[in-house]
Amino acid sequence: MTPVDLSTTVLHAVRRAVGEDALRAPVPARVRVERTRPGGRGDYASAVALQLAGPAALPAREVAEILRDRLTGAPGIAGVEITGPGFLNFTLDASAGAAAHRDIVRRVREEGERYGYGDDLAGQRLGVVHAREVRAAVTADAVRRLLTAQGAVVRLSCEGEPDADWARLGVATDAYGKPPAGPGADRPASGVAAYGRAADGPDAPGTPLVPVRPVPAGDTAATLLTRLGPDAARWGLLRPAGHDHAPLGPELIVQTEANALFRVRYAYARTRAVVREAGRLGVVVPGDGEDIDATEASAALLALLADHPAVLAAAARHRAPDRLARHLEAVAGAFFDFHDAAPPLPVGDEKPSAAHRSRLAIAEAAGTVLAGGLSLLGVSAPEHL
């Protein structure tokens, strides 16, 4: 287990404690872990319990005990001790790293672009309602995709009659108008289902309604489609948090590293190029029983791939597609760093080795996660750029 893996594991424990209402504190963006100093216990230590004690209104040692209960037995961790005022000290299981990496890559290969989908909302019926405005429509559509990926049954409705150009942005509205007050209140729409509340449908009486109201784009769908095209328009509308203004200028269509959308899609295209070239060279990914030879160069990327399910769940829970967009940017950046530091394919006179096979598997998994994430945002993932 790498420090990045450990940090992610501890962060998951914090999220779990908050989700279970054992801790009432904001979840930090990251958890810092450090090598234990000489004379200390374990391999790594973290002061996260001291960081959370104030907001949680609990003694730091009590916070540490809450987290220890959720970390004991976690893959890659052999033991957790509490020292001093509330420091968490970790002893790692050296044998678990390769197995954990193998499991991540295996899961991505088995689940494909649906890797990270969950059942947190299985059986729930939700109605997503948005204003008659293009950013609200695209955001609501992405929220529906995220909620559906967590098992919910979702109906998308607009407060006014939908703009016909929204369909070119991938938005399919199920109904429009205010929820009917009683019999005969259904409102027909051209090409859109009337807003009738089926007795057992996702818009049945009592179904929770999820309002989506981001800062308006200030442009129409037709204008954005003409200026940017559907993919860049959707990314530009979804990438900023809903409470922030969405920059929708020409920077979204330039093919440079400064354009986050280009970097994400180029990273995916590069993974596909690597897989194609590997096939030509006869390099194959490790089999089910073989370990993934992860190195420092791949640690950050593998940690992000491992965190993908939690990111999808959080994006759905907070109705925040921007979380997924930022995650894809991080995956793309980590892939390029990994690719440059540990090329997945032989270079020059090199012969294909077990290391190349491991790197190929990691690159392929990264591409799958990028493609799946872009699909949930309604953005295409071309194999050639």
mmCIF file of C-alpha atoms in Angstrom, residues 4-296:
data_model
loop_
_atom_site.group_PDB
_atom_site.id
_atom_site.type_symbol
_atom_site.label_atom_id
_atom_site.label_comp_id
_atom_site.label_asym_id
_atom_site.label_seq_id
_atom_site.Cartn_x
_atom_site.Cartn_y
_atom_site.Cartn_z
ATOM 1 C CA VAL A 4 -1.660 7.675 -1.603
ATOM 2 C CA ASP A 5 -3.536 4.401 -1.107
ATOM 3 C CA LEU A 6 -3.428 4.846 2.665
ATOM 4 C CA SER A 7 -4.609 8.453 2.442
ATOM 5 C CA THR A 8 -7.526 7.362 0.257
ATOM 6 C CA THR A 9 -8.408 4.540 2.655
ATOM 7 C CA VAL A 10 -8.451 6.883 5.656
ATOM 8 C CA LEU A 11 -10.520 9.412 3.711
ATOM 9 C CA HIS A 12 -13.035 6.669 2.905
ATOM 10 C CA ALA A 13 -13.229 5.875 6.629
ATOM 11 C CA VAL A 14 -13.971 9.540 7.385
ATOM 12 C CA ARG A 15 -16.687 9.620 4.723
ATOM 13 C CA ARG A 16 -18.188 6.444 6.116
ATOM 14 C CA ALA A 17 -18.203 7.810 9.654
ATOM 15 C CA VAL A 18 -19.879 11.011 8.501
ATOM 16 C CA GLY A 19 -22.361 9.071 6.354
ATOM 17 C CA GLU A 20 -23.271 6.887 9.337
ATOM 18 C CA ASP A 21 -23.679 10.011 11.503
ATOM 19 C CA ALA A 22 -20.934 8.825 13.844
ATOM 20 C CA LEU A 23 -19.114 12.074 13.056
ATOM 21 C CA ARG A 24 -20.739 15.419 12.379
ATOM 22 C CA ALA A 25 -17.978 17.287 10.600
ATOM 23 C CA PRO A 26 -17.139 18.336 7.043
ATOM 24 C CA VAL A 27 -15.196 15.723 5.080
ATOM 25 C CA PRO A 28 -11.738 17.095 4.215
ATOM 26 C CA ALA A 29 -10.612 17.187 0.594
ATOM 27 C CA ARG A 30 -7.681 14.935 1.454
ATOM 28 C CA VAL A 31 -6.063 13.241 4.432
ATOM 29 C CA ARG A 32 -2.372 13.727 5.060
ATOM 30 C CA VAL A 33 -0.290 10.733 6.115
ATOM 31 C CA GLU A 34 3.402 10.816 6.940
ATOM 32 C CA ARG A 35 6.148 8.320 7.615
ATOM 33 C CA THR A 36 6.374 7.569 11.326
ATOM 34 C CA ARG A 37 9.329 9.329 12.898
ATOM 35 C CA PRO A 38 12.145 7.307 14.474
ATOM 36 C CA GLY A 39 10.910 5.740 17.703
ATOM 37 C CA GLY A 40 7.277 6.025 16.655
ATOM 38 C CA ARG A 41 4.834 3.197 16.122
ATOM 39 C CA GLY A 42 3.866 1.663 12.827
ATOM 40 C CA ASP A 43 4.798 2.692 9.308
ATOM 41 C CA TYR A 44 2.685 5.838 8.856
ATOM 42 C CA ALA A 45 0.793 8.294 11.050
ATOM 43 C CA SER A 46 -2.001 10.815 10.545
ATOM 44 C CA ALA A 47 -3.358 13.711 12.589
ATOM 45 C CA VAL A 48 -6.766 13.650 10.882
ATOM 46 C CA ALA A 49 -8.569 12.952 14.188
ATOM 47 C CA LEU A 50 -7.131 16.146 15.670
ATOM 48 C CA GLN A 51 -8.197 18.019 12.542
ATOM 49 C CA LEU A 52 -11.793 16.778 12.845
ATOM 50 C CA ALA A 53 -12.144 17.055 16.622
ATOM 51 C CA GLY A 54 -13.103 20.748 16.661
ATOM 52 C CA PRO A 55 -15.802 20.636 13.975
ATOM 53 C CA ALA A 56 -17.137 17.361 15.414
ATOM 54 C CA ALA A 57 -17.204 18.793 18.962
ATOM 55 C CA LEU A 58 -15.572 15.602 20.261
ATOM 56 C CA PRO A 59 -12.237 14.813 21.938
ATOM 57 C CA ALA A 60 -9.600 13.912 19.371
ATOM 58 C CA ARG A 61 -9.045 10.455 20.859
ATOM 59 C CA GLU A 62 -12.764 9.683 20.567
ATOM 60 C CA VAL A 63 -12.657 10.726 16.902
ATOM 61 C CA ALA A 64 -9.589 8.517 16.459
ATOM 62 C CA GLU A 65 -11.457 5.563 17.990
ATOM 63 C CA ILE A 66 -14.394 6.118 15.611
ATOM 64 C CA LEU A 67 -12.007 6.071 12.651
ATOM 65 C CA ARG A 68 -9.988 3.128 13.978
ATOM 66 C CA ASP A 69 -13.151 1.021 14.134
ATOM 67 C CA ARG A 70 -13.690 1.694 10.429
ATOM 68 C CA LEU A 71 -10.071 1.121 9.445
ATOM 69 C CA THR A 72 -9.315 -2.084 11.303
ATOM 70 C CA GLY A 73 -9.212 -4.929 8.821
ATOM 71 C CA ALA A 74 -9.103 -2.671 5.750
ATOM 72 C CA PRO A 75 -7.144 -4.204 2.850
ATOM 73 C CA GLY A 76 -3.463 -3.372 3.140
ATOM 74 C CA ILE A 77 -3.597 -2.360 6.812
ATOM 75 C CA ALA A 78 -2.236 -4.841 9.352
ATOM 76 C CA GLY A 79 -2.926 -2.718 12.427
ATOM 77 C CA VAL A 80 -4.118 0.684 13.694
ATOM 78 C CA GLU A 81 -2.990 2.224 16.999
ATOM 79 C CA ILE A 82 -3.883 5.495 18.703
ATOM 80 C CA THR A 83 -1.085 7.434 20.359
ATOM 81 C CA GLY A 84 -0.764 10.764 22.140
ATOM 82 C CA PRO A 85 -3.733 13.122 21.962
ATOM 83 C CA GLY A 86 -5.263 11.229 19.036
ATOM 84 C CA PHE A 87 -2.715 10.345 16.359
ATOM 85 C CA LEU A 88 -3.577 7.335 14.202
ATOM 86 C CA ASN A 89 -0.614 5.038 13.581
ATOM 87 C CA PHE A 90 -0.749 2.461 10.791
ATOM 88 C CA THR A 91 1.171 -0.755 10.314
ATOM 89 C CA LEU A 92 0.865 -1.881 6.702
ATOM 90 C CA ASP A 93 0.398 -5.367 5.319
ATOM 91 C CA ALA A 94 3.212 -5.592 2.798
ATOM 92 C CA SER A 95 1.661 -8.580 1.037
ATOM 93 C CA ALA A 96 -1.625 -6.839 0.258
ATOM 94 C CA GLY A 97 -0.468 -4.186 -2.210
ATOM 95 C CA ALA A 98 -0.094 -6.366 -5.279
ATOM 96 C CA ALA A 99 -3.400 -8.122 -4.567
ATOM 97 C CA ALA A 100 -5.223 -4.800 -4.174
ATOM 98 C CA HIS A 101 -3.820 -3.468 -7.436
ATOM 99 C CA ARG A 102 -4.726 -6.697 -9.193
ATOM 100 C CA ASP A 103 -8.271 -6.458 -7.829
ATOM 101 C CA ILE A 104 -8.733 -2.880 -9.066
ATOM 102 C CA VAL A 105 -7.590 -3.722 -12.593
ATOM 103 C CA ARG A 106 -9.618 -6.946 -12.628
ATOM 104 C CA ARG A 107 -12.783 -5.123 -11.547
ATOM 105 C CA VAL A 108 -12.366 -2.475 -14.228
ATOM 106 C CA ARG A 109 -11.827 -5.141 -16.889
ATOM 107 C CA GLU A 110 -14.861 -7.122 -15.743
ATOM 108 C CA GLU A 111 -17.254 -4.199 -15.287
ATOM 109 C CA GLY A 112 -16.055 -2.104 -18.206
ATOM 110 C CA GLU A 113 -17.434 1.415 -18.451
ATOM 111 C CA ARG A 114 -19.922 0.559 -15.701
ATOM 112 C CA TYR A 115 -17.077 0.249 -13.195
ATOM 113 C CA GLY A 116 -18.005 2.328 -10.179
ATOM 114 C CA TYR A 117 -21.764 1.956 -10.597
ATOM 115 C CA GLY A 118 -23.429 1.110 -7.314
ATOM 116 C CA ASP A 119 -26.692 0.301 -5.587
ATOM 117 C CA ASP A 120 -26.732 3.047 -2.956
ATOM 118 C CA LEU A 121 -30.062 4.285 -4.348
ATOM 119 C CA ALA A 122 -31.486 0.950 -5.490
ATOM 120 C CA GLY A 123 -35.266 0.964 -5.340
ATOM 121 C CA GLN A 124 -35.535 4.725 -4.888
ATOM 122 C CA ARG A 125 -37.783 6.693 -7.251
ATOM 123 C CA LEU A 126 -36.790 10.299 -7.797
ATOM 124 C CA GLY A 127 -38.045 13.188 -9.874
ATOM 125 C CA VAL A 128 -35.397 15.608 -11.149
ATOM 126 C CA VAL A 129 -36.911 19.021 -11.915
ATOM 127 C CA HIS A 130 -35.109 21.876 -13.673
ATOM 128 C CA ALA A 131 -35.769 25.388 -14.932
ATOM 129 C CA ARG A 132 -36.363 26.130 -18.616
ATOM 130 C CA GLU A 133 -32.735 27.055 -19.249
ATOM 131 C CA VAL A 134 -29.971 25.232 -21.084
ATOM 132 C CA ARG A 135 -27.469 24.836 -18.232
ATOM 133 C CA ALA A 136 -30.199 23.637 -15.897
ATOM 134 C CA ALA A 137 -31.363 21.135 -18.533
ATOM 135 C CA VAL A 138 -27.880 19.715 -19.196
ATOM 136 C CA THR A 139 -27.024 19.589 -15.488
ATOM 137 C CA ALA A 140 -30.314 17.843 -14.670
ATOM 138 C CA ASP A 141 -29.659 15.313 -17.423
ATOM 139 C CA ALA A 142 -26.199 14.551 -15.982
ATOM 140 C CA VAL A 143 -27.667 14.294 -12.474
ATOM 141 C CA ARG A 144 -30.203 11.791 -13.762
ATOM 142 C CA ARG A 145 -27.395 9.709 -15.310
ATOM 143 C CA LEU A 146 -25.464 9.749 -12.028
ATOM 144 C CA LEU A 147 -28.508 8.840 -9.925
ATOM 145 C CA THR A 148 -29.409 6.048 -12.329
ATOM 146 C CA ALA A 149 -25.854 4.702 -12.069
ATOM 147 C CA GLN A 150 -26.484 4.329 -8.328
ATOM 148 C CA GLY A 151 -29.654 2.318 -8.890
ATOM 149 C CA ALA A 152 -32.366 4.991 -8.730
ATOM 150 C CA VAL A 153 -35.329 5.194 -11.101
ATOM 151 C CA VAL A 154 -35.435 8.804 -12.257
ATOM 152 C CA ARG A 155 -37.896 10.945 -14.205
ATOM 153 C CA LEU A 156 -36.656 14.236 -15.685
ATOM 154 C CA SER A 157 -39.052 17.157 -15.946
ATOM 155 C CA CYS A 158 -38.783 20.809 -16.950
ATOM 156 C CA GLU A 159 -40.721 23.642 -15.377
ATOM 157 C CA GLY A 160 -41.559 24.999 -18.842
ATOM 158 C CA GLU A 161 -41.843 23.592 -22.356
ATOM 159 C CA PRO A 162 -38.421 22.180 -23.370
ATOM 160 C CA ASP A 163 -36.298 23.829 -26.033
ATOM 161 C CA ALA A 164 -36.167 21.550 -29.085
ATOM 162 C CA ASP A 165 -32.399 22.152 -29.388
ATOM 163 C CA TRP A 166 -31.769 20.479 -26.019
ATOM 164 C CA ALA A 167 -32.124 17.104 -27.746
ATOM 165 C CA ARG A 168 -28.962 17.912 -29.745
ATOM 166 C CA LEU A 169 -27.207 18.265 -26.388
ATOM 167 C CA GLY A 170 -28.363 14.815 -25.330
ATOM 168 C CA VAL A 171 -31.174 15.975 -23.037
ATOM 169 C CA ALA A 172 -34.338 13.858 -23.127
ATOM 170 C CA THR A 173 -37.060 15.396 -20.969
ATOM 171 C CA ASP A 174 -39.850 13.105 -19.783
ATOM 172 C CA ALA A 175 -42.383 15.800 -18.931
ATOM 173 C CA TYR A 176 -42.816 19.519 -18.433
ATOM 174 C CA GLY A 177 -44.886 21.907 -16.401
ATOM 175 C CA LYS A 178 -45.687 22.113 -12.721
ATOM 176 C CA PRO A 179 -46.670 18.851 -10.990
ATOM 177 C CA PRO A 180 -50.435 18.465 -11.556
ATOM 178 C CA ALA A 181 -52.750 19.381 -8.733
ATOM 179 C CA GLY A 182 -55.410 16.809 -9.574
ATOM 180 C CA PRO A 183 -57.280 14.879 -12.261
ATOM 181 C CA GLY A 184 -57.312 16.536 -15.660
ATOM 182 C CA ALA A 185 -54.293 18.716 -14.900
ATOM 183 C CA ASP A 186 -51.958 16.858 -17.259
ATOM 184 C CA ARG A 187 -50.333 19.071 -19.831
ATOM 185 C CA PRO A 188 -49.612 17.573 -23.266
ATOM 186 C CA ALA A 189 -46.370 18.407 -25.035
ATOM 187 C CA SER A 190 -45.201 17.944 -28.582
ATOM 188 C CA GLY A 191 -42.682 15.089 -28.515
ATOM 189 C CA VAL A 192 -42.616 15.055 -24.691
ATOM 190 C CA ALA A 193 -44.738 12.980 -22.346
ATOM 191 C CA ALA A 194 -47.436 14.810 -20.440
ATOM 192 C CA TYR A 195 -46.679 15.439 -16.781
ATOM 193 C CA GLY A 196 -49.077 12.785 -15.510
ATOM 194 C CA ARG A 197 -48.195 11.236 -12.161
ATOM 195 C CA ALA A 198 -48.395 7.481 -12.586
ATOM 196 C CA ALA A 199 -49.549 5.679 -9.486
ATOM 197 C CA ASP A 200 -46.375 3.623 -9.288
ATOM 198 C CA GLY A 201 -43.952 5.578 -11.478
ATOM 199 C CA PRO A 202 -40.925 7.658 -10.479
ATOM 200 C CA ASP A 203 -43.130 10.737 -10.391
ATOM 201 C CA ALA A 204 -45.931 9.171 -8.330
ATOM 202 C CA PRO A 205 -47.362 11.191 -5.439
ATOM 203 C CA GLY A 206 -44.881 11.359 -2.598
ATOM 204 C CA THR A 207 -41.865 10.844 -4.854
ATOM 205 C CA PRO A 208 -38.971 13.086 -3.695
ATOM 206 C CA LEU A 209 -38.305 15.899 -6.166
ATOM 207 C CA VAL A 210 -34.710 16.941 -6.800
ATOM 208 C CA PRO A 211 -34.522 20.586 -7.967
ATOM 209 C CA VAL A 212 -31.587 21.500 -10.208
ATOM 210 C CA ARG A 213 -30.907 25.251 -10.433
ATOM 211 C CA PRO A 214 -27.351 26.147 -11.464
ATOM 212 C CA VAL A 215 -26.295 29.675 -12.375
ATOM 213 C CA PRO A 216 -27.801 30.257 -15.852
ATOM 214 C CA ALA A 217 -25.497 29.982 -18.860
ATOM 215 C CA GLY A 218 -26.578 33.248 -20.432
ATOM 216 C CA ASP A 219 -26.797 31.591 -23.872
ATOM 217 C CA THR A 220 -29.286 29.403 -25.699
ATOM 218 C CA ALA A 221 -28.650 25.834 -26.732
ATOM 219 C CA ALA A 222 -28.631 26.858 -30.396
ATOM 220 C CA THR A 223 -25.940 29.466 -29.775
ATOM 221 C CA LEU A 224 -23.750 27.068 -27.806
ATOM 222 C CA LEU A 225 -24.122 24.310 -30.377
ATOM 223 C CA THR A 226 -23.097 26.659 -33.170
ATOM 224 C CA ARG A 227 -20.124 28.038 -31.255
ATOM 225 C CA LEU A 228 -18.870 24.932 -29.452
ATOM 226 C CA GLY A 229 -20.610 21.774 -30.616
ATOM 227 C CA PRO A 230 -22.392 19.353 -28.272
ATOM 228 C CA ASP A 231 -19.405 17.845 -26.433
ATOM 229 C CA ALA A 232 -17.607 21.085 -25.581
ATOM 230 C CA ALA A 233 -20.909 22.752 -24.716
ATOM 231 C CA ARG A 234 -21.862 19.999 -22.264
ATOM 232 C CA TRP A 235 -18.415 19.965 -20.670
ATOM 233 C CA GLY A 236 -18.408 23.751 -20.344
ATOM 234 C CA LEU A 237 -21.825 23.701 -18.688
ATOM 235 C CA LEU A 238 -21.013 20.836 -16.304
ATOM 236 C CA ARG A 239 -17.366 21.394 -15.327
ATOM 237 C CA PRO A 240 -17.910 24.384 -12.981
ATOM 238 C CA ALA A 241 -19.847 23.847 -9.765
ATOM 239 C CA GLY A 242 -23.490 24.788 -10.144
ATOM 240 C CA HIS A 243 -23.107 27.890 -7.982
ATOM 241 C CA ASP A 244 -20.287 29.214 -10.216
ATOM 242 C CA HIS A 245 -20.484 30.968 -13.558
ATOM 243 C CA ALA A 246 -19.771 28.680 -16.528
ATOM 244 C CA PRO A 247 -17.097 30.053 -18.914
ATOM 245 C CA LEU A 248 -18.253 29.111 -22.406
ATOM 246 C CA GLY A 249 -15.627 30.658 -24.658
ATOM 247 C CA PRO A 250 -13.451 29.301 -27.484
ATOM 248 C CA GLU A 251 -10.970 27.887 -24.944
ATOM 249 C CA LEU A 252 -13.272 24.840 -24.776
ATOM 250 C CA ILE A 253 -12.498 23.790 -28.350
ATOM 251 C CA VAL A 254 -8.769 24.516 -28.673
ATOM 252 C CA GLN A 255 -6.570 21.424 -28.724
ATOM 253 C CA THR A 256 -4.012 22.408 -26.118
ATOM 254 C CA GLU A 257 -3.060 21.190 -22.653
ATOM 255 C CA ALA A 258 -4.758 24.247 -21.184
ATOM 256 C CA ASN A 259 -8.122 22.809 -22.270
ATOM 257 C CA ALA A 260 -9.172 20.265 -19.630
ATOM 258 C CA LEU A 261 -11.691 18.595 -21.957
ATOM 259 C CA PHE A 262 -9.019 18.071 -24.594
ATOM 260 C CA ARG A 263 -6.628 16.596 -22.020
ATOM 261 C CA VAL A 264 -9.235 14.143 -20.748
ATOM 262 C CA ARG A 265 -10.278 13.017 -24.226
ATOM 263 C CA TYR A 266 -6.684 12.897 -25.445
ATOM 264 C CA ALA A 267 -5.724 10.759 -22.447
ATOM 265 C CA TYR A 268 -8.470 8.314 -23.406
ATOM 266 C CA ALA A 269 -7.389 8.302 -27.054
ATOM 267 C CA ARG A 270 -3.804 7.665 -25.947
ATOM 268 C CA THR A 271 -4.845 4.657 -23.852
ATOM 269 C CA ARG A 272 -6.602 3.190 -26.874
ATOM 270 C CA ALA A 273 -3.542 3.808 -29.046
ATOM 271 C CA VAL A 274 -1.399 2.005 -26.465
ATOM 272 C CA VAL A 275 -3.762 -0.990 -26.474
ATOM 273 C CA ARG A 276 -3.784 -1.134 -30.285
ATOM 274 C CA GLU A 277 0.008 -0.968 -30.508
ATOM 275 C CA ALA A 278 0.355 -3.570 -27.753
ATOM 276 C CA GLY A 279 -1.728 -5.935 -29.835
ATOM 277 C CA ARG A 280 0.566 -5.387 -32.798
ATOM 278 C CA LEU A 281 3.627 -6.090 -30.638
ATOM 279 C CA GLY A 282 2.092 -9.134 -28.983
ATOM 280 C CA VAL A 283 2.026 -7.588 -25.488
ATOM 281 C CA VAL A 284 -0.920 -8.875 -23.461
ATOM 282 C CA VAL A 285 -2.275 -7.897 -20.056
ATOM 283 C CA PRO A 286 -1.601 -10.205 -17.073
ATOM 284 C CA GLY A 287 -4.009 -13.075 -16.528
ATOM 285 C CA ASP A 288 -6.468 -13.360 -13.644
ATOM 286 C CA GLY A 289 -3.972 -15.004 -11.304
ATOM 287 C CA GLU A 290 -1.038 -12.713 -12.057
ATOM 288 C CA ASP A 291 -0.085 -9.720 -9.944
ATOM 289 C CA ILE A 292 0.027 -6.155 -11.213
ATOM 290 C CA ASP A 293 3.574 -4.917 -10.803
ATOM 291 C CA ALA A 294 2.699 -1.460 -9.512
ATOM 292 C CA THR A 295 5.467 1.062 -8.937
ATOM 293 C CA GLU A 296 5.730 4.580 -7.566
#
